[in-house]
Short mmCIF file of C-alpha atoms in Angstrom, two decimals:
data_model
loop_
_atom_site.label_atom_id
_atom_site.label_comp_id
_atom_site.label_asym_id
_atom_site.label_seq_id
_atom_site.Cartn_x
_atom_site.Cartn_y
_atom_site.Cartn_z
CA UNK A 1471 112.41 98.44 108.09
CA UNK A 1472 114.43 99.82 110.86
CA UNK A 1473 114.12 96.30 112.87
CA UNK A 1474 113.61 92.66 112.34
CA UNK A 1475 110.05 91.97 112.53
CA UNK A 1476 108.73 90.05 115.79
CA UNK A 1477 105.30 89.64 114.14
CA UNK A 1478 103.56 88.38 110.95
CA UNK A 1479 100.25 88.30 109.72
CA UNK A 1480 99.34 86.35 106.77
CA UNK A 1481 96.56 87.04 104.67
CA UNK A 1482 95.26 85.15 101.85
CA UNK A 1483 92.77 84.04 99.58
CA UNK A 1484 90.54 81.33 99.26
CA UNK A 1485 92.98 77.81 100.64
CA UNK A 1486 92.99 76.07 97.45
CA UNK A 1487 95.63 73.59 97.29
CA UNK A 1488 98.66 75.66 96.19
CA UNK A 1489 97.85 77.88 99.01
CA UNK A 1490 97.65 75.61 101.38
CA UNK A 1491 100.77 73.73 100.50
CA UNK A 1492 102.55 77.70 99.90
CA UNK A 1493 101.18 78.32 103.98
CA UNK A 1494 102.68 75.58 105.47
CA UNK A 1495 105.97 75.68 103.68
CA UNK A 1496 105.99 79.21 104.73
CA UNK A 1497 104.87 78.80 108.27
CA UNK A 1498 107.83 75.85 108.52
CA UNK A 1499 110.51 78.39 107.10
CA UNK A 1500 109.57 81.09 109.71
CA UNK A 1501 109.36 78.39 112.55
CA UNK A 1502 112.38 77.02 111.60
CA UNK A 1503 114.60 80.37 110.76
CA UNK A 1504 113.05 83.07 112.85
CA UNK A 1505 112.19 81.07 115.76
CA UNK A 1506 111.40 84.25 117.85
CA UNK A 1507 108.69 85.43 115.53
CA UNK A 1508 104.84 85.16 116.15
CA UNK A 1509 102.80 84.20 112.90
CA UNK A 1510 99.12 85.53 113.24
CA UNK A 1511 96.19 84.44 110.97
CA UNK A 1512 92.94 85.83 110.73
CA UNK A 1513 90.16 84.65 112.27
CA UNK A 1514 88.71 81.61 109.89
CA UNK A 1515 87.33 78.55 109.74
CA UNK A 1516 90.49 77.75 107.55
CA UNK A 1517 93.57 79.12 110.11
CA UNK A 1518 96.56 77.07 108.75
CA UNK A 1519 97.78 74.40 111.62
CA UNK A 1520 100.84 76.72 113.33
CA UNK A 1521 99.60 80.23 113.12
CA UNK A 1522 98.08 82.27 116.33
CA UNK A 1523 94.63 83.40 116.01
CA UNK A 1524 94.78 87.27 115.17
CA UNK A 1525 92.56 89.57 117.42
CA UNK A 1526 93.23 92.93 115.86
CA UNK A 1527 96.04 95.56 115.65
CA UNK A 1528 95.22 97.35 118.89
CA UNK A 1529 95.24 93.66 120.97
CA UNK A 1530 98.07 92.37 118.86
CA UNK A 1531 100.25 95.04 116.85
CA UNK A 1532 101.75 93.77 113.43
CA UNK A 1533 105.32 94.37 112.03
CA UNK A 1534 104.55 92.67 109.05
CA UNK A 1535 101.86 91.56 106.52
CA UNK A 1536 102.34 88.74 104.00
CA UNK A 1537 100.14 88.32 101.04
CA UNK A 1538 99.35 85.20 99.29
CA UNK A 1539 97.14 85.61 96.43
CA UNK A 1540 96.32 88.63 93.42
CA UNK A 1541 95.99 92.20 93.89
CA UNK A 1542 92.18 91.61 96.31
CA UNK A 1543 94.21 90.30 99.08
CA UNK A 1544 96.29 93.18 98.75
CA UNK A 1545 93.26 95.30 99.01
CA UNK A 1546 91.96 93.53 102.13
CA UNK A 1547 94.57 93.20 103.52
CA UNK A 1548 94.68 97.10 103.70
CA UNK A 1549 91.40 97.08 104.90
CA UNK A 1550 92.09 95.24 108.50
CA UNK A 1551 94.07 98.46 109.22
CA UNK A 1552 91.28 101.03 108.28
CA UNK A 1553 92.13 103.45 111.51
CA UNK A 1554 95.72 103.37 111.83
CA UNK A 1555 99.20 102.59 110.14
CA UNK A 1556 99.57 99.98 107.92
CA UNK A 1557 102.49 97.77 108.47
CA UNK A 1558 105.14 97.39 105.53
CA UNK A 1559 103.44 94.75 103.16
CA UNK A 1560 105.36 91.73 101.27
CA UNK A 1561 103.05 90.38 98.20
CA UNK A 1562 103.47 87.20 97.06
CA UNK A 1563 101.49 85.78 94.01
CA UNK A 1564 99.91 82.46 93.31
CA UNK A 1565 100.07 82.27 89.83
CA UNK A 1566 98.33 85.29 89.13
CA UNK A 1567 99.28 88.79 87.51
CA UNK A 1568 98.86 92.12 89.60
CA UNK A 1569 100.23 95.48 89.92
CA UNK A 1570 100.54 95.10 93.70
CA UNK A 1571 102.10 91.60 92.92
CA UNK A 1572 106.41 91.70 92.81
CA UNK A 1573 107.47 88.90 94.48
CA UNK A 1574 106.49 85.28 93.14
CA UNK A 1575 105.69 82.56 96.03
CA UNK A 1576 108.84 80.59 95.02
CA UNK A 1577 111.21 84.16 95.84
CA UNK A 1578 109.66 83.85 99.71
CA UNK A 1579 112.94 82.48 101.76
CA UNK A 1580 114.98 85.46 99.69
CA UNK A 1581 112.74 87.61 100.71
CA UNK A 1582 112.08 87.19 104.11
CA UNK A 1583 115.21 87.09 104.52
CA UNK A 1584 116.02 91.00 102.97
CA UNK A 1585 113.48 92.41 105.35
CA UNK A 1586 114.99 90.43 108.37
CA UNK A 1587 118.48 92.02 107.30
CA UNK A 1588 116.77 95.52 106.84
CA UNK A 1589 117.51 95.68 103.06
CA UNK A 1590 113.89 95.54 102.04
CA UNK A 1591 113.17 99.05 99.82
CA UNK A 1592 109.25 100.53 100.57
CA UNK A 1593 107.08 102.05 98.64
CA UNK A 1594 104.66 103.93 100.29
CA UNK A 1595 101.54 103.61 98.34
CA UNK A 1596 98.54 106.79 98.93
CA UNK A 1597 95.50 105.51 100.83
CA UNK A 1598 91.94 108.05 100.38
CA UNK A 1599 90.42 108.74 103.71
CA UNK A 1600 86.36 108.84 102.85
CA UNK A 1601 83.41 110.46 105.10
CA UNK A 1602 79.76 110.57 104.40
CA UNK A 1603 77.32 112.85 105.48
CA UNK A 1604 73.69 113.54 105.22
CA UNK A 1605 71.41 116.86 103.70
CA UNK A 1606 72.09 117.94 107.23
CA UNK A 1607 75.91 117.43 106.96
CA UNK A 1608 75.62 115.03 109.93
CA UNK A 1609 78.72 112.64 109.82
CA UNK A 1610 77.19 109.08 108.91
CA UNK A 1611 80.33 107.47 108.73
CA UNK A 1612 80.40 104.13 110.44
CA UNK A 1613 81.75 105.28 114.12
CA UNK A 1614 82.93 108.55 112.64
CA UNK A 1615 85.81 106.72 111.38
CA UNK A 1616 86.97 107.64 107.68
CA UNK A 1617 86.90 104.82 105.18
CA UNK A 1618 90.44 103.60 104.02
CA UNK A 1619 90.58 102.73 99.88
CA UNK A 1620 93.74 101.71 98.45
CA UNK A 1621 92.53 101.79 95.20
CA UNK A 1622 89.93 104.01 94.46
CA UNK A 1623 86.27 105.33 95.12
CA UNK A 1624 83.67 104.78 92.75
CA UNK A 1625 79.82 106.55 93.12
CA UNK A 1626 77.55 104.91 90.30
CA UNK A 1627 73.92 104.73 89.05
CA UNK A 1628 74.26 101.23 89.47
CA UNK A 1629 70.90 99.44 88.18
CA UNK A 1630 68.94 102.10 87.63
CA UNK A 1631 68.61 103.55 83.92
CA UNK A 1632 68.61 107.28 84.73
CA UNK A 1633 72.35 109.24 85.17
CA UNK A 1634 73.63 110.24 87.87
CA UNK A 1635 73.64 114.49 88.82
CA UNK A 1636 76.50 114.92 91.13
CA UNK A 1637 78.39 118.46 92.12
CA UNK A 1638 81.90 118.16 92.64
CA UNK A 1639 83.58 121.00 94.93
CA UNK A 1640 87.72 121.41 95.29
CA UNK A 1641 88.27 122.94 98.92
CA UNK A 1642 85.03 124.05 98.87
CA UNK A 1643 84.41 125.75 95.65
CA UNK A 1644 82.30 124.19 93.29
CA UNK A 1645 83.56 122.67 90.59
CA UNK A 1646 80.98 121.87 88.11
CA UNK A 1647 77.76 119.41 87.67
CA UNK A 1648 78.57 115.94 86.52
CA UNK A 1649 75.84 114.58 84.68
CA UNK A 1650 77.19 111.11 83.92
CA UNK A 1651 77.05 107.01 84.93
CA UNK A 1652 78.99 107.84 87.62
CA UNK A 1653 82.75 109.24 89.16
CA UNK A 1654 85.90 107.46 90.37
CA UNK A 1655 88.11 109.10 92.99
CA UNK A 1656 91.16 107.13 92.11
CA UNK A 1657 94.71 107.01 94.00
CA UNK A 1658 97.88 106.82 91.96
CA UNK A 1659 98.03 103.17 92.52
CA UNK A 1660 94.13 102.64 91.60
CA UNK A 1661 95.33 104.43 88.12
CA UNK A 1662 95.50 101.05 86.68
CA UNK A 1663 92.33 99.60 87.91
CA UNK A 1664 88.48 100.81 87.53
CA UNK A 1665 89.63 104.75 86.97
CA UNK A 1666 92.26 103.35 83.73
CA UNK A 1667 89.15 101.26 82.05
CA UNK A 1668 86.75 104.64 82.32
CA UNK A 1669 89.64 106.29 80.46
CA UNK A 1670 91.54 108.08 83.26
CA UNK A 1671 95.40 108.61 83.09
CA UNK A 1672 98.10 106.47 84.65
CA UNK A 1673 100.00 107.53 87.36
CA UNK A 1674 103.00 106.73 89.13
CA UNK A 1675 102.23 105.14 92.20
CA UNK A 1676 105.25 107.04 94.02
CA UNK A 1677 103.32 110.97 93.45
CA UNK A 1678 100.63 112.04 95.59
CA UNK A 1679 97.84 112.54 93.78
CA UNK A 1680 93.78 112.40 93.52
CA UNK A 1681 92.24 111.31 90.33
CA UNK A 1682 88.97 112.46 89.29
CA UNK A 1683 87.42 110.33 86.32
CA UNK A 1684 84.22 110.36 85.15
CA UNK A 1685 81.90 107.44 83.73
CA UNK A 1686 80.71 107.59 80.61
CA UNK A 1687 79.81 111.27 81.01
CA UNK A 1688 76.78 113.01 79.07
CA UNK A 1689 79.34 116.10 78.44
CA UNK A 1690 82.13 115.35 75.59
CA UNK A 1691 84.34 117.81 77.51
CA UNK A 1692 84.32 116.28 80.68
CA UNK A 1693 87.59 114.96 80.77
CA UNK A 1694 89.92 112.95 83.49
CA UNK A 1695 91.69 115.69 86.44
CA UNK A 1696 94.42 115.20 88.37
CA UNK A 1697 94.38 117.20 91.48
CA UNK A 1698 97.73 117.83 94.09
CA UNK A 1699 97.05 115.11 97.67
CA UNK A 1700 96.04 117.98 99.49
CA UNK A 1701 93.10 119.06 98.10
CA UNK A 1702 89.64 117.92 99.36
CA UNK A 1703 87.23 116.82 97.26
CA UNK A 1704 83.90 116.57 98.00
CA UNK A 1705 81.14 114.60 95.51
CA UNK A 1706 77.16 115.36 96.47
CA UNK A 1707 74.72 114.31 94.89
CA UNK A 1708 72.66 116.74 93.13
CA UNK A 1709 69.11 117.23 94.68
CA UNK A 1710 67.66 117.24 91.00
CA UNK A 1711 69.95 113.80 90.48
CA UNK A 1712 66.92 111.36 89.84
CA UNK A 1713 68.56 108.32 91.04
CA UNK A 1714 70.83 107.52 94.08
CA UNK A 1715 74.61 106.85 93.78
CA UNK A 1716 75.53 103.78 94.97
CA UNK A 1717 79.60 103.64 96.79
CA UNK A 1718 81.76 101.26 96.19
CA UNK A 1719 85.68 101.16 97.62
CA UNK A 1720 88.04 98.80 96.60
CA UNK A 1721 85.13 96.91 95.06
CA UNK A 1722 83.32 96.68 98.08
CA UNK A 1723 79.60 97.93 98.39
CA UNK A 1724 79.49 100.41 100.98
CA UNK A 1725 76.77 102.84 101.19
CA UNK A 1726 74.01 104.70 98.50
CA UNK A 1727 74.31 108.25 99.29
CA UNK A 1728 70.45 109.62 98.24
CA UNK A 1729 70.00 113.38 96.75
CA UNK A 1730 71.43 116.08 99.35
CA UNK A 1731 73.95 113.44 100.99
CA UNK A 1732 77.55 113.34 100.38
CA UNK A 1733 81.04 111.93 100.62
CA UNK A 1734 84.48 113.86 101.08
CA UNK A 1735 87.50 112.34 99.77
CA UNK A 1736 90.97 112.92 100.72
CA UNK A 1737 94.41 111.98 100.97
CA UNK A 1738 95.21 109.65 103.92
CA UNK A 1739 97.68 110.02 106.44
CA UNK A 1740 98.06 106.24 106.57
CA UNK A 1741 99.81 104.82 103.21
CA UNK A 1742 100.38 101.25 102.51
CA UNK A 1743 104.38 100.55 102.95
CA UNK A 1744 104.55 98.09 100.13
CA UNK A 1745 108.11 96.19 99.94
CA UNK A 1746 109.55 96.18 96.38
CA UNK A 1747 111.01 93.56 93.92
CA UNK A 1748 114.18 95.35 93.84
CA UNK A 1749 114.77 94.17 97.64
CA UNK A 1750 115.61 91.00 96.46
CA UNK A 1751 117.59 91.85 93.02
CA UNK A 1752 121.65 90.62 92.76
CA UNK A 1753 124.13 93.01 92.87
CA UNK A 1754 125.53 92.56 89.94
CA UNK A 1755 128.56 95.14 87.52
CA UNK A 1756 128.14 96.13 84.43
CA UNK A 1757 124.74 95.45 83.44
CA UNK A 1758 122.58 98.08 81.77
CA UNK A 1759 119.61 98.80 84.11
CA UNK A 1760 118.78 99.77 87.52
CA UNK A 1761 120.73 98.37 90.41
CA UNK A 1762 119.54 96.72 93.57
CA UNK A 1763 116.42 99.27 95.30
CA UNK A 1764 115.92 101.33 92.35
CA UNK A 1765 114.58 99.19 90.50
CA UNK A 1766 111.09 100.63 89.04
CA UNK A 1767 108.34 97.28 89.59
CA UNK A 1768 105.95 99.98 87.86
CA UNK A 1769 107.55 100.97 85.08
CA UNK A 1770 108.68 96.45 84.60
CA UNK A 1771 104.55 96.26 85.05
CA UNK A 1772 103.06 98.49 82.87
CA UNK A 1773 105.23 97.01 80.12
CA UNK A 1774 104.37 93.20 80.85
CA UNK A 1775 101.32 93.43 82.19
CA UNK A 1776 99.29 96.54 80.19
CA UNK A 1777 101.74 95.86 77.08
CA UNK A 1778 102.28 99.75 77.52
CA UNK A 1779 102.31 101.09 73.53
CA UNK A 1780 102.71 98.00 71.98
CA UNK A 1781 103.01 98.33 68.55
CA UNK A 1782 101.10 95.65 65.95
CA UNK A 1783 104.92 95.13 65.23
CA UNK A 1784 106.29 94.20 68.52
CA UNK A 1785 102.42 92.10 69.19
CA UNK A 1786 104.00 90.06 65.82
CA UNK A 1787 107.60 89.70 67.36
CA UNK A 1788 106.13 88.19 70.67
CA UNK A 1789 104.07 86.11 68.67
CA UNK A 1790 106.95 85.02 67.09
CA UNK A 1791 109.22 84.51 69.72
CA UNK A 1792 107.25 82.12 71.19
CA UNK A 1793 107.20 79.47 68.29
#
C-alpha cells in the first residue's frame, strides 16, 4: 500500500463472544493509534458500538478491509465489491483454519501496524467475472453486471437424478459434451476448495489461471484442464441435457440456467489484494528459510493444513510428537 489507510471496513461473521470481544479490542486499538481513521461496519442489526454505518463503496470508498472469521468472510467480503476494485484485504482468524486465513486475531496490532508503515506484501488473488444469457443470447445478468467469484463456479444437477449435458466452448470453439453431475470453473485460489474434492489440480494462487473440473463425469477420460486467464470459457447447457443446471458461486445459489441458456466465465480485471503473513515476519540472519515478504503462506498451508504427501511415516511421527 502506497499510503496509510484513512478507511476500514470490518467484516465478520456471526458476533459470538470471541468476536465480539476481538471487535472492540480492535475498534479501541484503531481509535486509540490511528485516530484519523474512519472504521465502517456493515449494515446489521449487530454494528459493534464505535464503527460508522457503511453505505457502499461508491458513497463511502474503502482503503482497507479487515476480516474476522474463516475463509466465508473472506468470500463475502469479496462480494460487497462485485463491480469494482477490491481494496487490499487483512484476514484475521478466530480459531479456525483457512487458506485465505495468515494472520491470527492475536498478530492484529503488528499488523496494522505494517500496512500503516507501507511494509504490508499483496497478493493479488484472480477473481472470475460470470454472465448469463438466455437461448436468445440475451444478457440476463442481474443489471448487466458480471458476477464476481473468488473461489470458483460450480453448474450442478443438483436434486434431480438425471446428469447433466453441458457443451463447453474455449474462445468460441467447442470443446466437447460433458455428460456428467456437473462442472467447476475454479480460480487458482478456489484450487483447494470444491474443484480439489472433485479431483482437480492445485494451483498456485500467484498464476493466472482457469480451472475446468468436472463432477463425477460419465466419461473415464474426462479429466481436470487448466486453461491460460485469457481464455473465455463458455458452459451451455445442452438442449438434449434432461435436467437444468443449477449455479452456485462461492457457495452461493445464484441462478438455474435451463437447456439453450448459458454462462461465460472469465478472468476478472478486479483481483482480491490479499496482505500476506510474511508482512509481519522478523528480520532475522542466518536462518534457513525465506526472509521477511517472500515468505510463501501457500506453500506453509498446503503442508499444515492439506498435510501435502504425508507419508503413513511422518502421520506416525506427528502422532508421536504429540505424546
Amino acid at each position: 500500500m502506497k499510503h496509510p489507510p484513512k478507511s476500514i471496513l470490518i467484516v465478520n461473521k456471526l458476533r459470538t463472544q470471541p468476536v465480539i470481544l476481538a471487535i472492540d479490542a480492535f475498534l479501541e486499538h484503531v481509535h486509540t493509534k490511528y485516530p484519523g481513521v474512519r472504521v465502517f461496519h456493515e449494515d446489521r442489526p449487530d454494528i459493534p458500538h464505535g464503527a460508522e454505518v457503511w453505505q457502499g463503496a461508491k458513497v463511502q470508498p474503502i482503503d482497507l478491509v479487515v476480516t474476522l472469521g474463516g475463509d466465508g468472510t473472506i468470500l463475502h467480503a469479496s462480494s460487497l465489491f462485485s463491480t469494482a476494485a477490491v481494496p487490499p484485504v487483512l484476514s484475521f482468524s478466530m480459531g479456525t483454519l483457512g487458506f485465505l486465513l495468515p494472520f491470527h486475531i492475536d498478530d492484529f496490532s503488528r499488523a496494522l501496524e505494517s500496512v500503516f508503515q507501507g511494509k504490508a506484501t499483496i497478493l493479488n488473488r484472480m477473481r472470475l467475472a460470470c454472465r448469463f444469457y438466455d437461448q436468445e443470447l440475451m444478457n440476463i445478468s442481474k443489471d448487466n453486471d458480471d458476477w464476481q467469484v473468488m473461489n470458483e463456479i460450480a453448474l450442478h444437477r443438483g436434486s434431480s437424478p438425471h446428469l447433466n449435458t453441458i457443451d463447453i466452448f474455449v474462445d468460441g470453439q467447442h470443446l466437447t459434451e460433458a455428460v456428467s453431475d456437473g462442472l467447476i470453473v475454479s480460480t487458482p485460489t478456489g484450487s483447494t476448495a470444491y474443484s480439489l474434492s472433485a479431483g482437480g489440480p492445485i494451483v498456485h494462487p500467484s498464476l493466472s489461471a482457469l480451472v475446468l473440473t468436472p463432477i463425477c463425469p460419465r466419461s473415464l477420460s474426462f479429466r481436470p484442464l487448466v486453461f491460460p486467464a485469457s481464455s473465455l470459457i463458455t458452459l451451455r447447457i445442452g438442449d438434449r441435457s434432461r435436467s437444468p443446471a443449477g449455479v452456485s458461486m462461492d457457495g452461493r445459489v445464484s441462478h438455474v440456467l435451463n437447456p439453450g441458456e448459458s454462462v461465460n466465465v472469465q478472468a476478472s480485471p478486479y483481483p482480491v489484494p490479499c496482505i500476506n503473513r510474511s508482512s509481519i515476519v522478523e528480520e532475522q540472519s542466518n536462518v534457513e528459510g525465506a526472509g521477511p515478504g517472500k515468505e510463501d503462506d501457500w506453500v506453509r498451508d498446503i503442508n499444515n493444513l492439506l498435510q501435502y504427501n504425508a507419508t503413513f511415516r511422518s502421520k506416525a511421527l506427528l502422532r508421536h510428537s504429540r505424546t
